[in-house]
mmCIF file with all atom_site columns, N, CA and C in Angstrom:
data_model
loop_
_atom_site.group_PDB
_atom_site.id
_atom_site.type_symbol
_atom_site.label_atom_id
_atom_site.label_alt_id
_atom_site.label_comp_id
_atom_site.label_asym_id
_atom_site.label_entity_id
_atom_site.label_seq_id
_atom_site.pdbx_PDB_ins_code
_atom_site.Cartn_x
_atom_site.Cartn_y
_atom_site.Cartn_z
_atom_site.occupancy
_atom_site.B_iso_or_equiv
_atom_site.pdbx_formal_charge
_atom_site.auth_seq_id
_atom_site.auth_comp_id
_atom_site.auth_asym_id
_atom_site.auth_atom_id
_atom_site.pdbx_PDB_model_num
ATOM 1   N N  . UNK A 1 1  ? 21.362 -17.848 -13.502 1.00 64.00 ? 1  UNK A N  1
ATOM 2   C CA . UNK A 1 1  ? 21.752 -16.788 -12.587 1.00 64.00 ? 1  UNK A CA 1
ATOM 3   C C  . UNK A 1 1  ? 20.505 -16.229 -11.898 1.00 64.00 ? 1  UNK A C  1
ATOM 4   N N  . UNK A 1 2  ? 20.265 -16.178 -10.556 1.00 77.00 ? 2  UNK A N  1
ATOM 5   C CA . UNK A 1 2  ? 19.369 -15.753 -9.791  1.00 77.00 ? 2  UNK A CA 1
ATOM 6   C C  . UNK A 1 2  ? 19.638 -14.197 -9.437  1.00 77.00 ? 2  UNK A C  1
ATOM 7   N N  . UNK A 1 3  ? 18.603 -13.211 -9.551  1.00 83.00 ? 3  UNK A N  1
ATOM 8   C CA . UNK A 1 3  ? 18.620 -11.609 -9.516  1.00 83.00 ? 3  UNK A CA 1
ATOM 9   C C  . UNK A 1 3  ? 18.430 -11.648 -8.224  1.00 83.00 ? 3  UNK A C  1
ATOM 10  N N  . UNK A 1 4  ? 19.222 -10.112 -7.871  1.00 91.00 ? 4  UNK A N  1
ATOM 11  C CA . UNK A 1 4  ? 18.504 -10.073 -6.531  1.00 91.00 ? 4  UNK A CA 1
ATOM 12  C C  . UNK A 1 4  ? 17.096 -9.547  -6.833  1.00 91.00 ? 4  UNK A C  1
ATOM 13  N N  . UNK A 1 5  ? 15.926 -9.599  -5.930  1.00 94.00 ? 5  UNK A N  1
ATOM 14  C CA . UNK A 1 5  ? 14.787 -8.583  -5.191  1.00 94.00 ? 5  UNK A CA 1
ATOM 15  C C  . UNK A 1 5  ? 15.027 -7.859  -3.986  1.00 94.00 ? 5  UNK A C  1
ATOM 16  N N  . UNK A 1 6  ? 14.750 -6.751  -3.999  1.00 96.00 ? 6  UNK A N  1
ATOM 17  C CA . UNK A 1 6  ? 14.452 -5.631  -2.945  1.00 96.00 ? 6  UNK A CA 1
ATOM 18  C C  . UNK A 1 6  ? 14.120 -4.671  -3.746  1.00 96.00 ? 6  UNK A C  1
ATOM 19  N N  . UNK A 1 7  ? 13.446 -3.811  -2.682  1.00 97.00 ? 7  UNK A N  1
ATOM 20  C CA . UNK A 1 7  ? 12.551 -2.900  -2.378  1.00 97.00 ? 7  UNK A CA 1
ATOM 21  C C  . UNK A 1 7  ? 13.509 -1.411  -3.050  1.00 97.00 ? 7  UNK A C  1
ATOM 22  N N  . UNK A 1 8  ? 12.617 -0.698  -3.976  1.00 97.00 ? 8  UNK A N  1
ATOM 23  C CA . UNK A 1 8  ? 13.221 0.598   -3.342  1.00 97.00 ? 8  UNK A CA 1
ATOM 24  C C  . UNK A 1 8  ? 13.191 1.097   -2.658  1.00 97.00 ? 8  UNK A C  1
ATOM 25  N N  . UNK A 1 9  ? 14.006 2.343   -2.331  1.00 97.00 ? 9  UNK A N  1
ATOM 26  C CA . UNK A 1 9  ? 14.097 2.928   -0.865  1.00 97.00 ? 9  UNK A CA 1
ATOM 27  C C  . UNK A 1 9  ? 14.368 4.751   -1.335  1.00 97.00 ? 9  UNK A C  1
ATOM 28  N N  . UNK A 1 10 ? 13.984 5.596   -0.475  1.00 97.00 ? 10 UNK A N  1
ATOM 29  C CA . UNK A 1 10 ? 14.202 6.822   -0.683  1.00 97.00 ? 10 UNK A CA 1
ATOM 30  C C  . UNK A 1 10 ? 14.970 7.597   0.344   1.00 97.00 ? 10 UNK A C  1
ATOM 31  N N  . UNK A 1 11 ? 15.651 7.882   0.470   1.00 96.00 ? 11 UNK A N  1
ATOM 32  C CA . UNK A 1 11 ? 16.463 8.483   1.271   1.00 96.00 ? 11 UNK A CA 1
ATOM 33  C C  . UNK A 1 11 ? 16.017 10.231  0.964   1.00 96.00 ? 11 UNK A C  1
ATOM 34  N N  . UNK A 1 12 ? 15.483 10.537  1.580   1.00 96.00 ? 12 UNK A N  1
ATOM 35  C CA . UNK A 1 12 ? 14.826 12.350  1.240   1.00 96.00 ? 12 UNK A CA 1
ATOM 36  C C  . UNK A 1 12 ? 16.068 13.428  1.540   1.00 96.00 ? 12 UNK A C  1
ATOM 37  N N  . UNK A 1 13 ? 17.039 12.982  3.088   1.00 96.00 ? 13 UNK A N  1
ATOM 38  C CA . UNK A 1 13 ? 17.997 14.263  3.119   1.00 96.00 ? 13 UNK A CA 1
ATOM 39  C C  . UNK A 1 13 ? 18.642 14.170  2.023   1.00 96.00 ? 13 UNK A C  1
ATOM 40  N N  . UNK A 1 14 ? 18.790 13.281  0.736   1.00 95.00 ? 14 UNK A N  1
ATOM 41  C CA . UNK A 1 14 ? 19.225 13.748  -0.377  1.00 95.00 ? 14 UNK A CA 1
ATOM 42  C C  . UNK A 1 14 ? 18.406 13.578  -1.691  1.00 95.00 ? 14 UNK A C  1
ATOM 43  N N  . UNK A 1 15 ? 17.117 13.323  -1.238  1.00 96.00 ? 15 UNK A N  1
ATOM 44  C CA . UNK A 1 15 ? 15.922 13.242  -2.429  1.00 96.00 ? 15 UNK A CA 1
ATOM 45  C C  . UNK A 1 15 ? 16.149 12.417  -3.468  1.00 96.00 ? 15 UNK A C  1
ATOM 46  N N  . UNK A 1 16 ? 17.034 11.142  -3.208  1.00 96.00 ? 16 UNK A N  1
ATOM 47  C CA . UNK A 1 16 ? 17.746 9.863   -3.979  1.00 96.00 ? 16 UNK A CA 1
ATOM 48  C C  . UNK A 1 16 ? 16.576 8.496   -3.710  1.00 96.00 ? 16 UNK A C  1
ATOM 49  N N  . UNK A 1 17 ? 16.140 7.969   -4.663  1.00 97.00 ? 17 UNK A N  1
ATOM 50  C CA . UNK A 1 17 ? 15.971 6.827   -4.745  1.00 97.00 ? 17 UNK A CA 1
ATOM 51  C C  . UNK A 1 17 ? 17.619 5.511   -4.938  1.00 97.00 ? 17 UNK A C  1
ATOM 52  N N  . UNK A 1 18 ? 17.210 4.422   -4.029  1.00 98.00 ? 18 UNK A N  1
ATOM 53  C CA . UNK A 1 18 ? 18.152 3.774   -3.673  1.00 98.00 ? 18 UNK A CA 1
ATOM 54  C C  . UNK A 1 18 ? 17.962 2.303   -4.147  1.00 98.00 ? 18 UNK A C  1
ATOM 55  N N  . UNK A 1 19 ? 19.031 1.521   -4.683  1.00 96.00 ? 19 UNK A N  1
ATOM 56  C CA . UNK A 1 19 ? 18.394 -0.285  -4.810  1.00 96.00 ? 19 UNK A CA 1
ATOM 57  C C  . UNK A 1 19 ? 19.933 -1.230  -4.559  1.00 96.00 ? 19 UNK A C  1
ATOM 58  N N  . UNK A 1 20 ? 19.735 -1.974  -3.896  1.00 94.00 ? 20 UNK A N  1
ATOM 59  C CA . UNK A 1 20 ? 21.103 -2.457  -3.324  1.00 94.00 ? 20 UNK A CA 1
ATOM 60  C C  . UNK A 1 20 ? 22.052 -1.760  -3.062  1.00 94.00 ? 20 UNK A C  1
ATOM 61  N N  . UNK A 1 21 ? 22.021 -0.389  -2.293  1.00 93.00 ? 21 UNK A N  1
ATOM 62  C CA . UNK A 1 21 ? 22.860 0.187   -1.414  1.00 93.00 ? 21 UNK A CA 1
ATOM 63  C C  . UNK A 1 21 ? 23.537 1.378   -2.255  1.00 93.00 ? 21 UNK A C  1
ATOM 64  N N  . UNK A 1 22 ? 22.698 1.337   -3.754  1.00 93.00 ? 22 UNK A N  1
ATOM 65  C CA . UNK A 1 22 ? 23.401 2.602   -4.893  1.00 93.00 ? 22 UNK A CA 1
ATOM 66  C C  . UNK A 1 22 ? 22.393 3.139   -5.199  1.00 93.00 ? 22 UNK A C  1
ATOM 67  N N  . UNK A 1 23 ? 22.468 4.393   -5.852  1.00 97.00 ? 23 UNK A N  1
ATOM 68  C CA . UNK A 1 23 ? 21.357 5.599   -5.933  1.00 97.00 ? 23 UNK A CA 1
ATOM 69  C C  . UNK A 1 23 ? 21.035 5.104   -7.148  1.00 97.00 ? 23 UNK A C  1
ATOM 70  N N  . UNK A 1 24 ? 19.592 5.227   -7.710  1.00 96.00 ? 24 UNK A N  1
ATOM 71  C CA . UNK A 1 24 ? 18.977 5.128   -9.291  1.00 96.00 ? 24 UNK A CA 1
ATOM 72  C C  . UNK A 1 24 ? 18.916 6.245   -9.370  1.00 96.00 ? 24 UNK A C  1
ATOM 73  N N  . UNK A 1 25 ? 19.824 6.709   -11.089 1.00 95.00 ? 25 UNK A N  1
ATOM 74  C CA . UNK A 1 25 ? 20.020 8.034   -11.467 1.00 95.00 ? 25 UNK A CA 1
ATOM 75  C C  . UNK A 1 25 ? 18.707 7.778   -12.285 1.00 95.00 ? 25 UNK A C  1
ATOM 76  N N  . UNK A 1 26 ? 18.594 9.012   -12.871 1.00 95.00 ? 26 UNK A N  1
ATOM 77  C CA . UNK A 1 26 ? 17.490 9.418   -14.393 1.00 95.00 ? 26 UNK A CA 1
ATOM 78  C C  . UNK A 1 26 ? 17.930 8.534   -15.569 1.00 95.00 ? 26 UNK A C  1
ATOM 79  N N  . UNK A 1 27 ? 17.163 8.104   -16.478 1.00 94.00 ? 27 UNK A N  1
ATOM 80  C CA . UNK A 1 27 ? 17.129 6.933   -16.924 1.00 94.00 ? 27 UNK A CA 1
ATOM 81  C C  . UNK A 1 27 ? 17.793 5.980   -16.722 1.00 94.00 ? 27 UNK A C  1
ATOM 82  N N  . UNK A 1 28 ? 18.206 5.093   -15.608 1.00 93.00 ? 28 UNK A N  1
ATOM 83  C CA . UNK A 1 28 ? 18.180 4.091   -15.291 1.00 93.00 ? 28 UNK A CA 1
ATOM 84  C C  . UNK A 1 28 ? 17.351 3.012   -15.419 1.00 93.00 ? 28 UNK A C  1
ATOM 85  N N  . UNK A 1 29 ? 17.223 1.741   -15.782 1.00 93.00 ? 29 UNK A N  1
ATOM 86  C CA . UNK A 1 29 ? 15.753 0.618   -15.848 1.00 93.00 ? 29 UNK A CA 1
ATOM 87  C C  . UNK A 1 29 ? 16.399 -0.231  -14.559 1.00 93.00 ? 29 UNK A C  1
ATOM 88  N N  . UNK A 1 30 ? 15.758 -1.353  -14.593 1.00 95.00 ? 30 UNK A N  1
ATOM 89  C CA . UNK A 1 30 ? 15.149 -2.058  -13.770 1.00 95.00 ? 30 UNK A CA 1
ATOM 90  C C  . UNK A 1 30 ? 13.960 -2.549  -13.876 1.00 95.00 ? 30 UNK A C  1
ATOM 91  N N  . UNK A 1 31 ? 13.380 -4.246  -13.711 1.00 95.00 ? 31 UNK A N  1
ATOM 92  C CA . UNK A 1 31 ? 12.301 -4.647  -13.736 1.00 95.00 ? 31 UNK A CA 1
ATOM 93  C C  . UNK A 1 31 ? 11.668 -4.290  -12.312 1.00 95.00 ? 31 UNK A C  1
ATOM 94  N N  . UNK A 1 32 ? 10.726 -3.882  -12.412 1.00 96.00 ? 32 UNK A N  1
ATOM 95  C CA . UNK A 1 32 ? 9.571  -3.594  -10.787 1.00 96.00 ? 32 UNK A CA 1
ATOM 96  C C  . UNK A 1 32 ? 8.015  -4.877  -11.036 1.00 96.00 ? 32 UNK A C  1
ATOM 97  N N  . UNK A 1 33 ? 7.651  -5.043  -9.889  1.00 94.00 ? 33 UNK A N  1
ATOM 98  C CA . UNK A 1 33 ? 7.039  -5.513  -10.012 1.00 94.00 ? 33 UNK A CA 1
ATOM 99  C C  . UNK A 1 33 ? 5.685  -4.841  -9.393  1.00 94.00 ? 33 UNK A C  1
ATOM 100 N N  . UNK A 1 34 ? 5.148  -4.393  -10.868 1.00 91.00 ? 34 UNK A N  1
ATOM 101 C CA . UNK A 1 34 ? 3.870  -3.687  -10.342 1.00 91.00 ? 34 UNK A CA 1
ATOM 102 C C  . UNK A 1 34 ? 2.482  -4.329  -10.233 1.00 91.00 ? 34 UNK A C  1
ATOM 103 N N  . UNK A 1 35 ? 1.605  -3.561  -9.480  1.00 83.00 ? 35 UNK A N  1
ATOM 104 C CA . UNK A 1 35 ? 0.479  -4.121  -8.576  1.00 83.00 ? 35 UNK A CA 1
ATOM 105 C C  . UNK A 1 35 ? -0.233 -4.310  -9.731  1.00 83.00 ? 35 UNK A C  1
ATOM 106 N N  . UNK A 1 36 ? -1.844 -5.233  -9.562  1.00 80.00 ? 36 UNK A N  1
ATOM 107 C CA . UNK A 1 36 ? -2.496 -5.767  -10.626 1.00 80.00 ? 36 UNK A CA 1
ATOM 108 C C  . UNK A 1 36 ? -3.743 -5.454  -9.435  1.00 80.00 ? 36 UNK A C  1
ATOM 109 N N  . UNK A 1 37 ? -5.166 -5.787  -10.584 1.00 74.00 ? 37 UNK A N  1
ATOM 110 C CA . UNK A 1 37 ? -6.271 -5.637  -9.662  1.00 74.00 ? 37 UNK A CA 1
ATOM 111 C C  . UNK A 1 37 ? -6.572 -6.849  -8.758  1.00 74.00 ? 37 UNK A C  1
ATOM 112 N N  . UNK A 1 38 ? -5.075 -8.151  -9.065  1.00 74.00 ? 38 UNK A N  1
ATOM 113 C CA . UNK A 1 38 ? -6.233 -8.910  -8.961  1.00 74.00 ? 38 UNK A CA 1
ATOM 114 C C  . UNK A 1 38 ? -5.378 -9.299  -7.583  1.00 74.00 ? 38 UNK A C  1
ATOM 115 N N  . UNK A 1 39 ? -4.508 -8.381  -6.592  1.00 73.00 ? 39 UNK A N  1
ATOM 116 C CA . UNK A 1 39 ? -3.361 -8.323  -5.889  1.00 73.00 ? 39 UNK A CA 1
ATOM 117 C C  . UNK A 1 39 ? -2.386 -9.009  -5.787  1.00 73.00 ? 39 UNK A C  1
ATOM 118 N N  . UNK A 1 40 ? -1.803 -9.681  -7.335  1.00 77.00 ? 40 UNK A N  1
ATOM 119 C CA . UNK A 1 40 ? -0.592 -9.640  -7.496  1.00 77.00 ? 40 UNK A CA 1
ATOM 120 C C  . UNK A 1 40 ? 0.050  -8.763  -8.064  1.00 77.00 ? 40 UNK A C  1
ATOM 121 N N  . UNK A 1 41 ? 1.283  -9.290  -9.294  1.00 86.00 ? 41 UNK A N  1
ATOM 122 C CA . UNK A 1 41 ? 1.387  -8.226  -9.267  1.00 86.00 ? 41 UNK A CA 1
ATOM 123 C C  . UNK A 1 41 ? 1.991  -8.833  -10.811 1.00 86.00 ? 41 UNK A C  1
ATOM 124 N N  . UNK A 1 42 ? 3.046  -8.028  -11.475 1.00 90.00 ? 42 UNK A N  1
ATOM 125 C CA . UNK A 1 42 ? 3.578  -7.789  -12.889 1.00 90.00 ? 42 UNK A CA 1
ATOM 126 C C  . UNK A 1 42 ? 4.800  -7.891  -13.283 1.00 90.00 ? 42 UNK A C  1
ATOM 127 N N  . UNK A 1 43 ? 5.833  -8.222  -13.887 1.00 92.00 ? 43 UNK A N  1
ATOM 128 C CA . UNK A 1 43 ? 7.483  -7.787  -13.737 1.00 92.00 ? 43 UNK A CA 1
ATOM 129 C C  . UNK A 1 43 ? 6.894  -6.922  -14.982 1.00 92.00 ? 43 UNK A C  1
ATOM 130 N N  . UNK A 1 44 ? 7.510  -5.946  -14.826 1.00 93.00 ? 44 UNK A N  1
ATOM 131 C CA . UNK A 1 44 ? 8.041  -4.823  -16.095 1.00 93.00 ? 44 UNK A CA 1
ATOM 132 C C  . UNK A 1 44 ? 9.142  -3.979  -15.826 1.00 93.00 ? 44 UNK A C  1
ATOM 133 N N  . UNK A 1 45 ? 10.018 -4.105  -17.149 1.00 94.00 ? 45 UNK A N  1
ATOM 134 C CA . UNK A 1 45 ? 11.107 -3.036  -17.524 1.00 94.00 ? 45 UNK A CA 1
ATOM 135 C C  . UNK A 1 45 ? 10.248 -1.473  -16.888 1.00 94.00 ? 45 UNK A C  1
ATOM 136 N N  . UNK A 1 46 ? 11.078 -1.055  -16.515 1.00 96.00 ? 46 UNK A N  1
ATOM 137 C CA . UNK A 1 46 ? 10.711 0.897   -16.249 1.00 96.00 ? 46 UNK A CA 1
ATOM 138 C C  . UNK A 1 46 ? 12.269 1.456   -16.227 1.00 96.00 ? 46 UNK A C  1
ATOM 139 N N  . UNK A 1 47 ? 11.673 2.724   -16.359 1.00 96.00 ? 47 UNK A N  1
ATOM 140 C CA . UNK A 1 47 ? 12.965 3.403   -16.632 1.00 96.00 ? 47 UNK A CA 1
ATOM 141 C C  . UNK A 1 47 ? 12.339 4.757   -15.148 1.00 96.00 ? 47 UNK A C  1
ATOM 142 N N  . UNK A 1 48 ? 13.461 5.361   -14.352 1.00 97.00 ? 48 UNK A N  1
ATOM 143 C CA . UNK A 1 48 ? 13.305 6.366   -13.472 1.00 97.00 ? 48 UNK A CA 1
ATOM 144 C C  . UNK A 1 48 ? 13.619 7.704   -14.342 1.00 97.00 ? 48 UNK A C  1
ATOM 145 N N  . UNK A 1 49 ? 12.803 8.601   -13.827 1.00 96.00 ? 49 UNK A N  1
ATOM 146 C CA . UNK A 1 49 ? 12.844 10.171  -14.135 1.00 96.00 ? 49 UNK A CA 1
ATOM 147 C C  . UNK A 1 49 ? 12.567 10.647  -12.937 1.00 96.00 ? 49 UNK A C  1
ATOM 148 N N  . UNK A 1 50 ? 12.955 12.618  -12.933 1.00 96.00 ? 50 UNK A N  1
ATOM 149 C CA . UNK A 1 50 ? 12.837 13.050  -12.070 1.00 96.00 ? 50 UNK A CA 1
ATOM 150 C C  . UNK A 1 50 ? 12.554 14.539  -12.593 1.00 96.00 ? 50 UNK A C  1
ATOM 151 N N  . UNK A 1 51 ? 11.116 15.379  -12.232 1.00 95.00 ? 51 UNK A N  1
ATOM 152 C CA . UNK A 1 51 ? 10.762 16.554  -12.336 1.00 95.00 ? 51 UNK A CA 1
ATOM 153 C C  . UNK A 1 51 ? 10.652 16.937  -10.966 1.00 95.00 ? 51 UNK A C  1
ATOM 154 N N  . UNK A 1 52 ? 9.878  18.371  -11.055 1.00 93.00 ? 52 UNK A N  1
ATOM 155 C CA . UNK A 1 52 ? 9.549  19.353  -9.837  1.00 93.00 ? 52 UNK A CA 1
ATOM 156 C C  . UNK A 1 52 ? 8.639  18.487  -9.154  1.00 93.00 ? 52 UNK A C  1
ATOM 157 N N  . UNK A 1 53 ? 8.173  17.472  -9.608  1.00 92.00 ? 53 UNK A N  1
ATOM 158 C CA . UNK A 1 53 ? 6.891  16.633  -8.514  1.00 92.00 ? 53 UNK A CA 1
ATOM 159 C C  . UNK A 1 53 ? 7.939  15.764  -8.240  1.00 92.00 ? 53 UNK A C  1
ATOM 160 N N  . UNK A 1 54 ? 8.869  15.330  -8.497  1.00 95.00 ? 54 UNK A N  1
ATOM 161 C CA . UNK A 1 54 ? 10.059 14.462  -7.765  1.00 95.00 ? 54 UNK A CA 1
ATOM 162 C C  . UNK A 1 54 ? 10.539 13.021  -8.996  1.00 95.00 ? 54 UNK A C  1
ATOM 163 N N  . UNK A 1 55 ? 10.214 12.016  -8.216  1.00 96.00 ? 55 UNK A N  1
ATOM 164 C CA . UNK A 1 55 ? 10.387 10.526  -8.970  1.00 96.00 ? 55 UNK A CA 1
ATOM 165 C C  . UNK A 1 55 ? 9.550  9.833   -9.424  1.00 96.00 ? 55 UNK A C  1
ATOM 166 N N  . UNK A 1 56 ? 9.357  9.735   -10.642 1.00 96.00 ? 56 UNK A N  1
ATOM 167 C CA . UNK A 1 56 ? 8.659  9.031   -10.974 1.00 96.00 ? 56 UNK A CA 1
ATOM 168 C C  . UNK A 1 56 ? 9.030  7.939   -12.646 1.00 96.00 ? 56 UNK A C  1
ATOM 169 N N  . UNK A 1 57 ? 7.899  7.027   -12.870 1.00 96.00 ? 57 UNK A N  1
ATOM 170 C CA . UNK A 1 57 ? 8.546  5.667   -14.092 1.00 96.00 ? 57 UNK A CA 1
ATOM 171 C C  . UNK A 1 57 ? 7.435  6.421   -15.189 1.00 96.00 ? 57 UNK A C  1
ATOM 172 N N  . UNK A 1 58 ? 7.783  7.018   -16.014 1.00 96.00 ? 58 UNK A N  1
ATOM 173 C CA . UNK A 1 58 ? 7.621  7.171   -17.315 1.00 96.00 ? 58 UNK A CA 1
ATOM 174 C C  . UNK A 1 58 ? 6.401  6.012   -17.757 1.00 96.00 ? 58 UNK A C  1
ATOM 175 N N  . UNK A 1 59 ? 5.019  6.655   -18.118 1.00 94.00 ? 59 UNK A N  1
ATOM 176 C CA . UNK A 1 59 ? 4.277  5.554   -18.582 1.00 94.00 ? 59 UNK A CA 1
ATOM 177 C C  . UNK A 1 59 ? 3.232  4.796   -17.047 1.00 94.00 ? 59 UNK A C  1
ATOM 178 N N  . UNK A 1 60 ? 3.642  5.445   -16.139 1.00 93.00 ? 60 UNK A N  1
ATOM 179 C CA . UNK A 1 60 ? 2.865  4.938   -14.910 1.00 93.00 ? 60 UNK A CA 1
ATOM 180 C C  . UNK A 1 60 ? 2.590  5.593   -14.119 1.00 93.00 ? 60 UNK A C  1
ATOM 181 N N  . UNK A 1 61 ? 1.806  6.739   -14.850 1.00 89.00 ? 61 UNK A N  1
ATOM 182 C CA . UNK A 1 61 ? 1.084  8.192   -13.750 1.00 89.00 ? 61 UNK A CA 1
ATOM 183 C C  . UNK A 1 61 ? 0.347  7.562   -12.377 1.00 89.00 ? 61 UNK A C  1
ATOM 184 N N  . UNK A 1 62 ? 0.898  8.069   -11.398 1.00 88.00 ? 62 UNK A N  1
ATOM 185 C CA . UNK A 1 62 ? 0.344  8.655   -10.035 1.00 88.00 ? 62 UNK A CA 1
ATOM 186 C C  . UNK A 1 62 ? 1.489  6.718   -9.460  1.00 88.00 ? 62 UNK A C  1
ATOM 187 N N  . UNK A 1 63 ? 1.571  6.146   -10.003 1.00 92.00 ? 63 UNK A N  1
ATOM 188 C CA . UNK A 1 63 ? 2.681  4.856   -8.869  1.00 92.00 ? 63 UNK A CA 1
ATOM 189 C C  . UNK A 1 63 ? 3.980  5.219   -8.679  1.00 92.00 ? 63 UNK A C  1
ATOM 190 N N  . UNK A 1 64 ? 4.000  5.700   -7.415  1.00 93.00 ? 64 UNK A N  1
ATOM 191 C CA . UNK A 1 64 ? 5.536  6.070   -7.109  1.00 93.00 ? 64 UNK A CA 1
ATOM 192 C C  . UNK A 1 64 ? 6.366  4.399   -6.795  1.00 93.00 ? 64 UNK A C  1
ATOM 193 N N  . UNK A 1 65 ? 7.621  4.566   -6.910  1.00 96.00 ? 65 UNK A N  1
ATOM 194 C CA . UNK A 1 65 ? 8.539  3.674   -7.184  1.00 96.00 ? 65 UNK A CA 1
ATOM 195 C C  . UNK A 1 65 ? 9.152  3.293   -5.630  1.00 96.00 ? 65 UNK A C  1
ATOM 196 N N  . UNK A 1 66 ? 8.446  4.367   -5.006  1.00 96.00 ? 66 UNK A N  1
ATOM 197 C CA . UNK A 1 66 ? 9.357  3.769   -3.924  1.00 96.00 ? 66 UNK A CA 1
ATOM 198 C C  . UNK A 1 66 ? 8.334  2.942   -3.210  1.00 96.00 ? 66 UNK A C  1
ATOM 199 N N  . UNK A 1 67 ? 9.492  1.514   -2.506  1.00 95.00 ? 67 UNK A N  1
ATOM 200 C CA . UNK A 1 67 ? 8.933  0.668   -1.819  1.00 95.00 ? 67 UNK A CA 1
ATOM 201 C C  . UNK A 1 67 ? 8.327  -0.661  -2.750  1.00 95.00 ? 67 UNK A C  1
ATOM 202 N N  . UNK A 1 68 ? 8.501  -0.170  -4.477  1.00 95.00 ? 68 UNK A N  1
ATOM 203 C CA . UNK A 1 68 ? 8.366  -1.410  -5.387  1.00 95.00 ? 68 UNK A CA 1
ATOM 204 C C  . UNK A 1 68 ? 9.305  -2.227  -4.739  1.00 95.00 ? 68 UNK A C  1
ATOM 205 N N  . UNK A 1 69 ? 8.855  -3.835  -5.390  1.00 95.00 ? 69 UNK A N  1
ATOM 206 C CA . UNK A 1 69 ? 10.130 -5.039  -5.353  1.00 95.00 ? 69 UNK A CA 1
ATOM 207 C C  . UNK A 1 69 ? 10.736 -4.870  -6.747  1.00 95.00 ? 69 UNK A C  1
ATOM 208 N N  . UNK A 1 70 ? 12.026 -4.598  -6.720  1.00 96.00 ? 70 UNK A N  1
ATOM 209 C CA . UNK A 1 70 ? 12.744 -4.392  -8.015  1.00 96.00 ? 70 UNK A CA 1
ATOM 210 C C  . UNK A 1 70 ? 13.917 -5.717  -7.990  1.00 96.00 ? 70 UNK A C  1
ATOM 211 N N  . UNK A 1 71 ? 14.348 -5.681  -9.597  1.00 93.00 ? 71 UNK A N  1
ATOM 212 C CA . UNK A 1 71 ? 15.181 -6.309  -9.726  1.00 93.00 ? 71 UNK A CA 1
ATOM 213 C C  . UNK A 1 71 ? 16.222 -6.319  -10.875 1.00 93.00 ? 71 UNK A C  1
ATOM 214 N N  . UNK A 1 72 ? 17.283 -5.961  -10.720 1.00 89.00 ? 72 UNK A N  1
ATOM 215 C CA . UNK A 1 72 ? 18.172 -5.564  -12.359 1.00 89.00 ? 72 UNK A CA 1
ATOM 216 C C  . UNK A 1 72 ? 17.252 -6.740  -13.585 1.00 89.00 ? 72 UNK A C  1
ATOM 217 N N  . UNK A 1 73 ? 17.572 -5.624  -15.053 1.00 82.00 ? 73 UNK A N  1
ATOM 218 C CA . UNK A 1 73 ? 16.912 -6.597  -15.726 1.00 82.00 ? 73 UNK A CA 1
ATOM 219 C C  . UNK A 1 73 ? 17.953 -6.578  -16.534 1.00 82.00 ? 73 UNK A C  1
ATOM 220 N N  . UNK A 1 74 ? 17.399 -7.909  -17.355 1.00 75.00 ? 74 UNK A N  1
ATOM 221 C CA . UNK A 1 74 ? 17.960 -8.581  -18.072 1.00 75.00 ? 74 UNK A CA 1
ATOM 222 C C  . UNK A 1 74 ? 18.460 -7.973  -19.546 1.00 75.00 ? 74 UNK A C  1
ATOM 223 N N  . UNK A 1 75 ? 19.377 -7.944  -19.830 1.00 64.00 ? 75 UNK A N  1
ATOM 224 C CA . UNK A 1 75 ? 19.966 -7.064  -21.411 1.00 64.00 ? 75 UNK A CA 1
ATOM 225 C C  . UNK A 1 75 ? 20.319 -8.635  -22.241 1.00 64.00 ? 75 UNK A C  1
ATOM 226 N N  . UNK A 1 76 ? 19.203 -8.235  -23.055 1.00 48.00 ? 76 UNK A N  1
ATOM 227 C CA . UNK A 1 76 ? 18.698 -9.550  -24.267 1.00 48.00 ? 76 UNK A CA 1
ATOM 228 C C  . UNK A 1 76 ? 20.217 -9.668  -25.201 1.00 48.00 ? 76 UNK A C  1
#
């Protein structure tokens, strides 16, 4: 079975992060594929939260989520 990839997206007039056309609530996962030094990049599980500084993945101070390549993950 092939996952989709895309991007998150933020929609601000309702301060929602978005991934195939549905909002990511607070703990939600998803694999993202985060940046590396060496400019690729990583798949990792993350989970979304949301405080007074807005959205952010638990475990990955100051990388906002939006505009990652995401992709549903896999339940072992």
């Amino acid at each position: 079975m092939q996952r989709k990839v895309l991007q998150i997206g933020y929609e601000p007039e309702r301060d929602r992060l978005t991934w195939d056309g549905w909002d990511i609530h607070c703990g939600q996962g998803l694999d993202v594929l985060l940046p590396d030094r060496l400019g690729g990049g990583t798949w990792q599980a993350v989970s979304f939260e949301y405080n007074d500084k807005g959205w952010y993945m638990p475990g990955h101070p100051g990388v906002s989520p939006v505009g990652l390549w995401a992709r549903e993950s896999v339940e072992g």
